Short mmCIF file of C-alpha atoms in Angstrom, two decimals:
data_model
loop_
_atom_site.label_atom_id
_atom_site.label_comp_id
_atom_site.label_asym_id
_atom_site.label_seq_id
_atom_site.Cartn_x
_atom_site.Cartn_y
_atom_site.Cartn_z
CA MET R 1 32.64 26.13 22.21
CA SER R 2 31.76 22.80 22.75
CA ARG R 3 29.64 22.90 25.35
CA LEU R 4 27.40 25.26 23.23
CA THR R 5 27.45 23.25 19.89
CA GLY R 6 27.71 19.21 21.63
CA ALA R 7 31.51 18.22 19.56
CA SER R 8 34.24 17.93 21.31
CA ARG R 9 36.99 19.37 22.19
CA ARG R 10 38.92 17.39 20.68
CA LEU R 11 36.51 17.99 17.10
CA LEU R 12 36.95 21.31 17.46
CA ARG R 13 40.77 20.77 17.76
CA TYR R 14 40.37 19.32 14.36
CA TYR R 15 38.52 21.64 12.41
CA GLU R 16 41.36 23.78 13.10
CA GLU R 17 43.90 21.58 12.41
CA GLN R 18 41.86 21.30 8.91
CA GLY R 19 41.26 25.18 8.89
CA LEU R 20 37.77 25.16 9.07
CA ILE R 21 37.50 27.35 12.55
CA VAL R 22 41.10 30.16 13.20
CA PRO R 23 40.11 30.93 16.62
CA ASP R 24 41.26 34.00 18.08
CA ARG R 25 43.71 33.56 20.82
CA GLY R 26 44.82 35.03 23.98
CA ALA R 27 47.49 37.12 25.96
CA ASN R 28 46.66 34.41 27.43
CA GLY R 29 46.74 31.78 24.87
CA TYR R 30 43.50 29.98 25.35
CA ARG R 31 41.45 29.82 22.55
CA GLU R 32 38.86 33.04 22.24
CA TYR R 33 36.16 32.04 19.98
CA ASP R 34 33.36 34.23 19.16
CA ASP R 35 29.75 33.91 18.52
CA ARG R 36 29.97 33.18 14.66
CA TYR R 37 31.63 30.07 14.96
CA VAL R 38 28.38 28.10 16.53
CA ASP R 39 26.50 28.25 13.24
CA ARG R 40 30.60 27.70 12.31
CA VAL R 41 30.60 24.43 13.42
CA HIS R 42 26.78 23.24 13.24
CA GLN R 43 27.24 23.78 9.54
CA ILE R 44 30.67 21.74 9.03
CA ARG R 45 28.49 18.71 11.10
CA GLY R 46 26.22 18.59 8.94
CA LEU R 47 27.47 19.10 5.36
CA LEU R 48 30.07 16.24 7.69
CA ASP R 49 27.21 14.25 8.41
CA ALA R 50 26.08 14.49 4.34
CA GLY R 51 29.29 13.21 3.17
CA LEU R 52 31.16 15.62 2.35
CA PRO R 53 34.77 15.33 3.73
CA THR R 54 36.96 18.15 5.77
CA ARG R 55 38.60 19.31 2.89
CA ILE R 56 36.00 20.38 0.74
CA ILE R 57 34.12 21.43 3.54
CA LYS R 58 37.10 24.12 3.88
CA GLN R 59 36.77 25.47 -0.05
CA ILE R 60 32.70 25.86 0.46
CA LEU R 61 32.61 27.40 3.86
CA PRO R 62 32.99 31.08 2.26
CA CYS R 63 30.20 31.17 0.10
CA LEU R 64 28.18 30.00 3.54
CA ASP R 65 28.92 32.23 5.50
CA LYS R 66 26.47 35.27 5.99
CA PRO R 67 25.39 37.38 4.64
CA ARG R 68 24.78 35.15 1.89
CA SER R 69 26.32 36.66 -0.10
CA ILE R 70 28.61 34.71 -2.69
CA HIS R 71 32.01 34.99 -3.55
CA PHE R 72 34.17 32.43 -5.24
CA PRO R 73 36.38 34.23 -7.12
CA ASP R 74 39.07 30.67 -7.40
CA ALA R 75 36.52 28.91 -8.70
CA THR R 76 38.28 26.80 -11.15
CA PRO R 77 36.87 24.60 -12.95
CA GLU R 78 37.34 21.05 -11.44
CA MET R 79 36.17 22.50 -8.97
CA LEU R 80 32.42 23.65 -9.60
CA ALA R 81 32.07 20.45 -11.06
CA LEU R 82 33.44 18.23 -7.95
CA LEU R 83 30.35 20.77 -6.19
CA ALA R 84 28.61 20.63 -8.13
CA ALA R 85 28.49 16.07 -8.63
CA GLU R 86 28.52 16.38 -5.00
CA ARG R 87 25.56 18.42 -4.06
CA ASP R 88 23.69 15.70 -7.02
CA ARG R 89 24.99 12.79 -4.12
CA LEU R 90 23.43 14.93 -2.24
CA THR R 91 20.79 14.74 -3.45
CA GLU R 92 20.50 11.59 -4.27
CA ARG R 93 21.13 10.05 -0.76
CA ILE R 94 18.16 13.12 0.21
CA ASP R 95 16.06 10.88 -2.27
CA VAL R 96 16.44 7.74 -0.71
CA LEU R 97 16.07 9.27 2.13
CA ILE R 98 12.84 10.65 2.11
CA ARG R 99 11.43 7.25 0.89
CA ASN R 100 12.95 5.20 3.89
CA ARG R 101 11.01 7.36 5.55
CA ASP R 102 7.94 7.65 4.16
CA ALA R 103 8.19 3.53 3.94
CA MET R 104 9.04 3.36 7.54
CA SER R 105 5.87 5.75 7.46
CA GLU R 106 3.28 3.73 6.32
CA TYR R 107 4.65 1.22 8.15
CA LEU R 108 4.12 2.70 11.41
CA THR R 109 -0.08 3.45 10.06
CA GLU R 110 0.07 0.09 8.87
CA VAL R 111 0.62 -1.12 12.14
CA ALA R 112 -1.13 0.70 14.31
CA ARG R 113 -4.34 0.39 13.30
CA CYS R 114 -4.10 -3.34 12.76
CA ARG R 115 -3.91 -2.73 16.83
CA ALA R 116 -6.47 -0.82 17.29
CA PRO R 117 -9.03 -2.22 18.99
CA ALA R 118 -12.25 -2.87 16.53
CA PRO R 119 -14.45 -0.48 17.02
CA GLY R 120 -17.58 -1.45 19.28
CA SER R 121 -14.94 -3.86 20.62
CA SER R 122 -13.32 -2.90 24.20
CA HIS R 123 -9.34 -3.52 25.33
CA GLY R 124 -8.16 -4.36 21.72
CA THR R 125 -10.84 -8.34 22.52
CA PRO R 126 -12.50 -8.97 19.54
CA ASN R 127 -15.67 -6.86 18.79
CA SER R 128 -18.90 -9.69 19.86
CA SER R 129 -19.86 -10.61 16.37
CA SER R 130 -16.93 -12.09 15.13
CA VAL R 131 -17.14 -14.82 17.51
CA VAL R 132 -18.24 -17.52 17.41
CA SER R 133 -20.05 -19.66 20.20
CA ALA R 134 -18.77 -23.06 20.08
CA THR R 135 -22.01 -24.53 20.96
CA SER R 136 -23.82 -23.01 17.65
#
């Protein structure tokens, strides 16, 4: 599982301790992960990267199972308000990330434009029409 997901064995054990994944155990006591845990670990990592704490992730993971039928019978008004606040926080973060990405793109475009050789010149040297002779 570690090789398939890029998550360390220690991290997988932590997810298990937090109740985020529950692998089966073989007769020898080894953990046995079925294929659905590859997606589950990627989901967990994405949610953690987005800033959600494991206590919230544990509560919403059942909603993210495939197929995408949402079944959340024990959702309290407080939990729904917390999830709405987290969603709004993520939306704000996404907006900031988009603005930063767009600003970097504009910067890179401008740098590339300034570094591009002038039309009619070679290898980035000024073209002959812009060079003034000292004897003129």
